[in-house]
XYZ file of C-alpha atoms in Angstrom:
543
model
C 15.045 24.471 -50.361
C 11.281 22.298 -49.132
C 10.036 18.857 -50.530
C 8.945 15.870 -48.518
C 11.875 13.869 -50.596
C 14.748 16.313 -48.209
C 15.529 15.336 -44.976
C 18.057 17.384 -42.629
C 20.323 15.266 -41.556
C 22.624 15.373 -38.162
C 26.279 16.254 -39.117
C 29.056 16.681 -36.977
C 31.682 19.568 -36.907
C 35.456 19.720 -35.531
C 36.399 22.771 -33.936
C 40.443 23.394 -33.067
C 40.110 24.787 -30.016
C 42.579 23.529 -27.377
C 39.571 23.646 -24.763
C 37.403 20.346 -24.362
C 34.396 20.670 -26.800
C 31.220 19.219 -27.324
C 30.524 17.124 -30.631
C 26.427 17.620 -30.824
C 24.047 15.363 -30.153
C 21.783 13.528 -34.047
C 18.298 15.205 -33.312
C 15.516 13.039 -35.480
C 15.899 13.219 -38.817
C 12.646 16.215 -39.551
C 11.645 16.936 -43.486
C 12.839 20.897 -44.234
C 8.938 20.347 -44.916
C 8.700 20.114 -41.448
C 10.875 21.130 -40.099
C 10.595 22.970 -36.608
C 11.919 26.159 -37.339
C 12.709 29.463 -34.953
C 10.726 33.038 -35.057
C 13.684 34.011 -37.601
C 14.712 34.072 -40.968
C 17.512 31.030 -41.168
C 16.953 29.401 -37.537
C 16.278 26.630 -37.663
C 15.350 24.777 -34.331
C 15.522 20.959 -33.443
C 14.648 18.902 -30.003
C 17.813 18.930 -28.543
C 18.758 22.460 -29.875
C 15.278 24.118 -28.816
C 16.438 22.569 -24.847
C 20.136 24.401 -24.971
C 18.886 27.525 -25.545
C 16.309 27.330 -22.375
C 19.518 27.678 -20.227
C 20.929 31.314 -20.179
C 24.736 30.899 -20.446
C 23.874 28.539 -23.184
C 21.715 31.953 -24.691
C 24.471 34.182 -23.875
C 26.759 32.213 -25.929
C 24.289 31.844 -29.095
C 24.100 35.481 -28.739
C 27.659 36.273 -28.915
C 27.637 33.500 -31.631
C 25.705 36.090 -34.032
C 22.099 34.104 -33.238
C 19.505 36.576 -32.116
C 16.565 35.180 -29.719
C 14.174 36.030 -32.128
C 16.135 38.054 -34.494
C 16.232 38.095 -37.816
C 20.288 37.523 -38.102
C 21.323 35.271 -40.587
C 24.332 33.324 -39.567
C 26.968 32.124 -41.705
C 28.011 28.270 -41.753
C 31.731 26.983 -41.560
C 32.293 24.712 -43.486
C 31.284 20.374 -43.000
C 33.506 17.177 -43.449
C 30.363 15.067 -44.343
C 30.581 11.268 -43.902
C 30.987 9.213 -47.087
C 27.505 7.526 -46.145
C 26.089 10.432 -46.999
C 23.784 9.691 -49.593
C 24.893 10.900 -52.897
C 21.010 11.851 -53.647
C 21.612 15.209 -51.049
C 23.981 18.060 -51.796
C 26.063 19.585 -49.246
C 25.324 23.304 -50.278
C 21.783 22.918 -49.846
C 22.025 21.177 -46.708
C 25.158 23.838 -45.605
C 22.762 26.737 -46.214
C 19.970 25.858 -44.211
C 22.295 24.960 -40.992
C 23.118 27.515 -37.930
C 25.888 25.444 -36.380
C 26.455 26.509 -32.396
C 29.343 27.064 -31.547
C 31.084 24.696 -28.874
C 30.048 24.077 -25.557
C 32.181 22.764 -22.542
C 31.756 19.728 -21.554
C 31.635 20.250 -18.408
C 28.178 22.255 -19.226
C 26.917 19.131 -20.982
C 23.947 17.686 -18.557
C 20.344 16.789 -19.334
C 19.340 19.338 -21.204
C 21.264 17.477 -24.200
C 18.881 15.832 -26.747
C 20.951 11.601 -25.101
C 21.194 13.310 -22.112
C 17.788 13.409 -21.803
C 17.608 10.165 -22.481
C 19.859 9.302 -20.703
C 18.270 10.787 -17.762
C 15.131 9.264 -18.197
C 15.286 5.637 -18.233
C 17.618 6.704 -15.086
C 14.322 7.878 -13.141
C 12.658 4.719 -13.647
C 15.368 2.329 -12.880
C 15.175 4.715 -9.574
C 11.641 4.750 -9.435
C 11.601 0.502 -9.069
C 11.233 -0.541 -5.747
C 15.318 -1.495 -4.877
C 13.582 -5.040 -3.026
C 11.857 -5.832 -5.807
C 14.670 -5.386 -7.890
C 16.746 -7.754 -5.841
C 13.843 -10.456 -5.803
C 13.752 -10.626 -9.171
C 17.970 -11.003 -9.874
C 17.292 -13.689 -7.048
C 14.127 -15.031 -9.848
C 16.066 -15.541 -12.454
C 19.451 -17.205 -10.860
C 16.582 -20.056 -10.056
C 15.772 -19.567 -13.316
C 19.254 -20.041 -14.299
C 19.722 -23.015 -11.567
C 17.221 -25.717 -12.993
C 18.271 -24.919 -16.578
C 21.798 -25.990 -15.762
C 20.162 -28.936 -13.214
C 17.039 -30.676 -15.689
C 19.569 -30.431 -19.042
C 20.277 -33.247 -17.560
C 17.486 -34.947 -17.578
C 16.812 -35.102 -21.589
C 20.250 -35.514 -21.754
C 20.771 -39.408 -19.774
C 18.754 -40.348 -22.900
C 20.935 -39.766 -25.702
C 23.893 -39.657 -23.628
C 22.901 -43.855 -22.153
C 22.530 -44.546 -25.498
C 26.554 -43.925 -26.603
C 27.580 -44.873 -23.726
C 25.630 -48.278 -23.012
C 24.567 -47.071 -19.517
C 21.816 -49.355 -17.494
C 19.566 -47.915 -15.288
C 20.841 -48.300 -12.568
C 23.889 -46.347 -13.936
C 21.898 -43.727 -14.505
C 20.040 -43.964 -11.395
C 23.955 -43.055 -10.198
C 24.922 -39.936 -12.099
C 21.643 -38.812 -11.157
C 22.025 -38.880 -7.511
C 25.551 -37.674 -7.848
C 25.266 -34.060 -8.650
C 23.129 -34.310 -4.711
C 26.573 -35.329 -3.708
C 27.798 -31.646 -3.722
C 24.660 -30.194 -3.430
C 24.319 -31.576 0.121
C 27.577 -30.365 1.395
C 27.615 -27.338 0.917
C 23.781 -26.383 2.674
C 24.971 -25.779 5.828
C 28.149 -24.097 5.338
C 26.352 -22.216 1.983
C 23.497 -20.593 5.382
C 26.377 -20.119 7.383
C 28.269 -18.733 5.003
C 25.807 -16.309 3.364
C 24.138 -15.378 7.471
C 27.761 -14.508 8.051
C 29.471 -12.589 5.060
C 26.416 -11.726 3.210
C 24.060 -13.122 0.722
C 25.386 -11.504 -2.821
C 28.899 -13.240 -2.141
C 27.595 -15.989 -2.069
C 24.925 -16.908 -4.439
C 27.363 -15.082 -7.087
C 29.985 -17.369 -6.410
C 27.163 -19.963 -6.834
C 26.200 -19.304 -9.806
C 29.898 -19.176 -11.285
C 30.790 -21.953 -10.348
C 27.821 -23.944 -11.374
C 27.711 -22.649 -14.668
C 31.156 -23.540 -15.639
C 30.667 -27.146 -14.316
C 27.741 -27.569 -16.061
C 30.367 -26.456 -19.721
C 32.471 -29.233 -18.707
C 29.507 -32.042 -18.383
C 30.530 -33.367 -21.623
C 34.216 -32.879 -21.568
C 33.771 -35.376 -18.484
C 31.472 -37.908 -19.575
C 33.743 -38.600 -22.645
C 36.562 -38.502 -20.581
C 34.886 -41.494 -18.343
C 32.223 -42.196 -15.969
C 34.091 -41.107 -12.815
C 34.811 -37.916 -14.307
C 30.620 -37.286 -14.593
C 30.228 -37.807 -11.205
C 33.310 -35.337 -10.041
C 31.901 -32.912 -11.961
C 27.883 -33.757 -11.445
C 28.943 -33.399 -7.854
C 30.970 -29.682 -8.217
C 27.350 -28.694 -10.011
C 25.614 -29.381 -7.234
C 28.049 -27.848 -4.766
C 27.749 -24.455 -6.400
C 23.248 -24.650 -5.885
C 24.347 -25.783 -2.990
C 24.324 -22.107 -1.644
C 22.117 -21.051 -4.121
C 19.241 -21.089 -1.473
C 20.748 -20.533 1.953
C 22.020 -17.002 0.114
C 18.693 -16.114 -1.332
C 16.621 -16.501 1.721
C 19.845 -14.505 3.602
C 19.098 -11.737 0.942
C 15.038 -12.179 0.891
C 15.602 -11.771 5.468
C 17.241 -8.294 4.861
C 15.386 -6.898 2.130
C 11.909 -8.141 2.094
C 9.106 -7.260 4.837
C 7.545 -10.102 6.340
C 3.393 -8.442 4.743
C 5.341 -9.370 1.001
C 7.533 -12.444 2.575
C 5.199 -15.317 0.744
C 4.537 -14.005 -2.610
C 8.321 -12.692 -2.998
C 9.884 -15.900 -2.290
C 7.066 -17.576 -4.143
C 8.216 -15.614 -7.400
C 12.003 -16.467 -6.562
C 10.947 -20.414 -6.651
C 8.865 -19.897 -9.324
C 12.197 -18.260 -11.809
C 13.004 -22.741 -10.185
C 9.980 -23.995 -12.445
C 10.717 -21.962 -15.415
C 13.720 -22.738 -15.610
C 12.857 -26.615 -15.223
C 10.447 -25.236 -18.197
C 13.005 -23.467 -20.479
C 14.870 -26.600 -19.753
C 12.818 -29.240 -20.624
C 11.792 -26.732 -23.735
C 15.351 -26.328 -25.566
C 16.841 -29.167 -24.450
C 15.923 -31.832 -26.746
C 15.938 -28.966 -30.036
C 19.729 -28.172 -29.072
C 20.304 -32.113 -29.165
C 18.203 -32.676 -31.771
C 19.936 -30.373 -33.800
C 23.176 -29.624 -32.727
C 23.848 -32.583 -30.682
C 23.262 -33.495 -26.667
C 26.946 -31.567 -25.526
C 25.387 -28.504 -26.480
C 23.363 -28.184 -23.981
C 25.674 -27.814 -21.711
C 28.013 -25.679 -23.194
C 25.495 -22.903 -24.278
C 23.431 -23.040 -20.764
C 26.709 -23.197 -18.911
C 27.272 -20.097 -20.775
C 24.060 -18.009 -19.091
C 25.926 -17.433 -16.021
C 28.814 -15.122 -16.642
C 26.188 -12.986 -17.902
C 24.076 -12.904 -14.964
C 27.014 -12.053 -12.928
C 28.268 -8.916 -14.968
C 24.439 -7.920 -13.871
C 24.408 -8.654 -10.017
C 28.660 -7.386 -9.138
C 26.394 -4.193 -10.183
C 22.964 -4.068 -9.159
C 23.229 -6.203 -5.400
C 23.418 -5.345 -2.345
C 23.655 -8.094 0.945
C 21.523 -5.388 2.634
C 19.598 -2.432 2.537
C 22.312 -0.701 4.816
C 24.591 -1.992 1.930
C 22.861 0.282 -0.500
C 24.096 3.782 -1.071
C 21.494 3.869 -3.780
C 18.688 3.296 -1.966
C 15.577 6.527 -0.697
C 15.538 7.026 2.070
C 11.595 6.182 1.803
C 12.227 2.507 1.594
C 15.352 2.371 4.085
C 12.975 3.059 6.407
C 10.220 0.704 4.811
C 12.479 -2.506 5.029
C 14.607 -2.035 8.075
C 11.446 -1.234 10.153
C 9.533 -3.944 9.364
C 12.658 -6.022 9.301
C 14.754 -7.633 12.512
C 18.019 -9.427 10.468
C 19.348 -5.814 10.009
C 22.624 -7.063 10.459
C 25.382 -10.237 9.611
C 25.618 -13.316 12.728
C 29.286 -13.330 14.665
C 28.013 -16.890 15.968
C 25.408 -20.128 15.262
C 23.548 -20.796 18.299
C 23.296 -24.472 17.390
C 22.109 -26.492 20.133
C 19.470 -24.048 20.695
C 18.340 -24.386 17.086
C 18.276 -28.160 17.703
C 16.283 -27.399 20.219
C 13.681 -26.065 18.923
C 10.100 -28.814 17.799
C 9.374 -25.980 14.921
C 12.717 -25.889 13.625
C 12.710 -30.216 13.140
C 9.109 -29.387 11.849
C 10.779 -28.463 9.055
C 13.365 -30.228 8.582
C 11.260 -33.559 8.607
C 9.326 -32.110 6.374
C 11.147 -30.386 3.916
C 12.684 -34.143 3.527
C 8.700 -35.503 2.881
C 7.838 -32.610 -0.075
C 12.018 -33.505 -1.218
C 11.944 -37.296 -1.603
C 8.453 -36.682 -4.255
C 9.951 -33.049 -5.898
C 12.802 -34.433 -6.514
C 12.151 -37.917 -8.048
C 9.554 -36.094 -10.441
C 12.288 -33.624 -11.939
C 14.778 -36.275 -12.455
C 13.278 -38.665 -13.703
C 9.666 -37.528 -15.644
C 10.962 -37.136 -19.003
C 12.033 -41.049 -18.389
C 8.862 -41.741 -17.263
C 6.492 -40.530 -20.229
C 9.333 -41.906 -22.410
C 9.410 -45.633 -21.454
C 5.553 -45.598 -19.655
C 3.923 -42.781 -22.271
C 5.666 -43.456 -24.989
C 6.500 -40.028 -25.775
C 9.281 -39.025 -28.048
C 12.958 -37.499 -27.033
C 10.703 -34.248 -27.813
C 7.408 -34.979 -27.130
C 9.173 -36.017 -23.877
C 10.352 -32.905 -23.055
C 7.305 -30.325 -24.768
C 5.198 -32.263 -22.321
C 7.578 -32.156 -19.045
C 7.079 -27.769 -18.888
C 3.346 -28.324 -18.563
C 3.802 -29.092 -14.897
C 6.765 -26.602 -14.139
C 4.297 -23.541 -15.609
C 1.643 -24.912 -13.736
C 4.107 -24.661 -10.941
C 5.067 -21.594 -11.584
C 1.606 -20.159 -11.667
C -0.118 -21.826 -8.825
C 3.067 -20.806 -6.452
C 2.479 -16.935 -7.080
C -0.978 -17.313 -6.924
C -0.363 -19.260 -3.055
C 1.789 -16.432 -2.327
C -0.444 -13.956 -3.138
C -3.019 -15.558 -1.093
C -0.848 -16.414 2.107
C -0.013 -12.493 1.885
C -3.050 -11.652 1.735
C -4.816 -13.793 4.262
C -1.434 -12.487 6.712
C -2.604 -9.076 5.636
C -6.238 -9.991 6.725
C -5.840 -10.846 10.668
C -5.363 -14.338 10.329
C -2.415 -15.627 12.308
C 0.650 -15.801 10.263
C 1.003 -20.118 12.132
C -2.336 -20.494 10.736
C -1.479 -19.278 7.100
C 1.701 -21.626 6.796
C -0.289 -25.020 7.941
C -3.117 -24.440 5.967
C -0.293 -23.660 2.813
C 2.077 -26.756 2.788
C -0.927 -28.665 4.108
C -2.033 -28.016 0.169
C 1.286 -28.867 -0.511
C 1.357 -32.241 -0.246
C -2.076 -33.572 -0.360
C -2.807 -32.357 -3.862
C 0.269 -34.415 -4.208
C -0.664 -37.609 -2.985
C -4.186 -37.433 -3.585
C -3.190 -36.464 -7.642
C 0.312 -39.564 -7.867
C -2.249 -41.921 -6.306
C -4.698 -41.342 -9.773
C -1.798 -42.375 -11.706
C -2.180 -46.049 -11.427
C -6.007 -46.076 -13.246
C -5.604 -43.479 -15.870
C -4.883 -45.061 -19.332
C -4.782 -42.424 -21.377
C -1.441 -39.857 -21.619
C -3.006 -37.106 -21.940
C -4.508 -37.525 -18.421
C -1.536 -39.415 -17.132
C 0.016 -35.306 -17.857
C -3.320 -33.788 -16.700
C -2.383 -35.644 -13.077
C 1.251 -34.902 -13.151
C 0.430 -31.012 -13.558
C -1.729 -31.025 -10.982
C 0.268 -32.737 -8.852
C 3.218 -30.432 -9.205
C 0.622 -27.319 -9.457
C -0.495 -28.148 -5.706
C 3.101 -28.718 -4.494
C 4.212 -25.028 -5.617
C 1.910 -24.073 -1.992
C 4.913 -25.182 -0.291
C 6.611 -22.233 -1.511
C 4.143 -20.376 1.105
C 4.575 -22.711 3.835
C 7.648 -24.703 4.501
C 9.524 -22.500 1.791
C 8.692 -19.510 3.957
C 9.096 -20.605 7.449
C 12.689 -20.257 8.146
C 12.489 -16.432 7.916
C 9.232 -16.987 9.975
C 10.790 -18.354 13.386
C 14.432 -17.442 12.961
C 14.867 -14.606 10.276
C 18.620 -13.693 11.505
C 19.138 -17.555 11.310
C 17.330 -17.551 7.661
C 20.286 -19.354 5.133
C 21.233 -21.628 8.325
C 17.593 -22.597 8.864
C 17.136 -23.107 5.532
C 20.819 -24.927 4.735
C 19.365 -27.251 7.929
C 15.738 -28.664 6.621
C 17.244 -28.436 2.939
C 20.466 -30.829 3.649
C 18.006 -33.551 5.126
C 15.923 -32.431 1.361
C 18.718 -33.339 -0.574
C 18.983 -36.321 1.226
C 16.084 -36.817 0.045
C 16.892 -36.711 -3.107
C 20.159 -38.416 -3.406
C 18.252 -41.728 -1.467
C 15.330 -40.824 -4.165
C 16.474 -40.594 -6.982
C 19.103 -43.522 -6.472
C 16.696 -45.602 -4.756
C 14.293 -45.040 -7.535
C 16.845 -46.064 -10.589
C 17.099 -49.588 -8.315
C 13.063 -49.990 -7.653
C 12.483 -49.599 -11.844
C 15.038 -51.723 -12.497
C 12.667 -54.965 -9.641
C 9.431 -53.310 -9.790
C 7.337 -50.648 -11.051
C 6.441 -47.195 -11.421
C 2.935 -47.728 -9.009
C 5.458 -48.959 -6.206
C 7.519 -45.755 -6.591
C 4.499 -43.197 -6.203
C 3.737 -45.199 -3.763
C 6.905 -44.404 -2.264
C 6.078 -40.613 -2.809
C 2.367 -40.295 -1.498
C 3.327 -41.974 2.646
C 6.001 -39.796 2.621
C 3.479 -36.675 1.328
C 0.701 -38.121 4.123
C 3.417 -38.230 7.290
C 4.529 -34.629 6.182
C 1.308 -33.737 6.536
C 1.691 -35.066 10.161
C 4.295 -33.908 11.286
C 4.194 -29.743 9.872
C 0.624 -29.489 11.306
C 1.496 -30.802 14.954
C 4.482 -29.195 15.593
C 4.900 -26.044 12.961
C 4.924 -22.904 14.253
C 4.596 -19.011 12.073
C 5.594 -17.395 15.478
C 9.470 -16.438 15.508
C 11.430 -18.684 18.440
C 15.025 -17.863 17.458
C 16.461 -13.728 18.024
């Protein structure tokens, strides 16, 4: 029986044997005119059965069933139960007469010889071949993607919310800054927690905590302003532990030669999170209303946590599936191997480079957080874009940051690998991260078209992203064993900048102009440049 329109379908049979038996996997359907055949009459082979016959124990079973190796034995098939889903145009008698039924195999002989097992083996092999340290980096990247999605959605939703609840600019600034109240509380605590118990537990906790708070935001807003402020502060608590935990886990997994680009990739997750949040929030608000943004974004954290729990480990020494080659590569070039038991606060706070980190982080985050929380309002009030345009145009600066952060990371690692000192590289990259935004923000006072204003914003944010290869990489340089605590310290200052800067912007706009807002940011950028170049170092100063 041949013909282009007749196909051999995978059929299942059952055995009445009391021993465990194998239900054969379904091979791809072939037209019988093109189906691979054996050398003997009546022997039809598929790709799955061909692999089974290569195994000696299985060959003996086939012989005992009457299928000779290359012989011409005709095998009588047993009656088959055909599913109702088989098309009526297929004649069961025709299919059964062409079918060879191998005997059932015990489950213990089910190996990767089966058709489905081959695919599982191939998938497992591909995953195992991917460096595990970069699996950790990608998971941290996705966590930070969610982090900023959940953070920036308020900057879009605040426009219809303020109209619905009749909030003044000062009240909007208070709501925006309330996130930083909780964010401030958990910076140092998150660093201590991560350095002592490991980054996996702390980062997992943070993602779950802020995802729940995000989903509760619409409920709190409808209850009243005090409840909304508390929920936003709770959200800040969850996100506050994320950066110290990430810094801790990467200090253990990433060698020095890959530090800048790995951190740049993780932090670009924040920028792409802003892109995603700013792009999709207006669409969700327009279609389903502003509460939908918080419900939908908050639910994504559960998906991430399920993957994180099964794939991540706090250090290479804890990962039983890590190859010996990669483990040797990481541990031979990594200093931060064991969790710390005590924090030498007096020693840490006595170091000038630590204070350079703290001051520079404050100066950097003042401008960054203002743009993060107030940019949609700027586009709406000054450039006269509507809500949808405002969100979509905010995407451009964050896309620029994601691209330039990774470019800066590769440049920094390349310079280090070519022999330039880590100190020099960090100073160069952070100087770009300060002076670039300062220059482009000053140009906003002299442009008169919306297109040029958006371009200045994009260039400001793009050069700002070089900071990922500057001060954000420096914690692991000067004290890898205390990377979480150091980031907690410096980011506490950065959060204070967010608290004061975001609230102050609302006050300035109520009594002044956007030019005044940008002048404050430029002044702090210049101050940070001076402090960084005078006191920072790329050498390890803490054991």
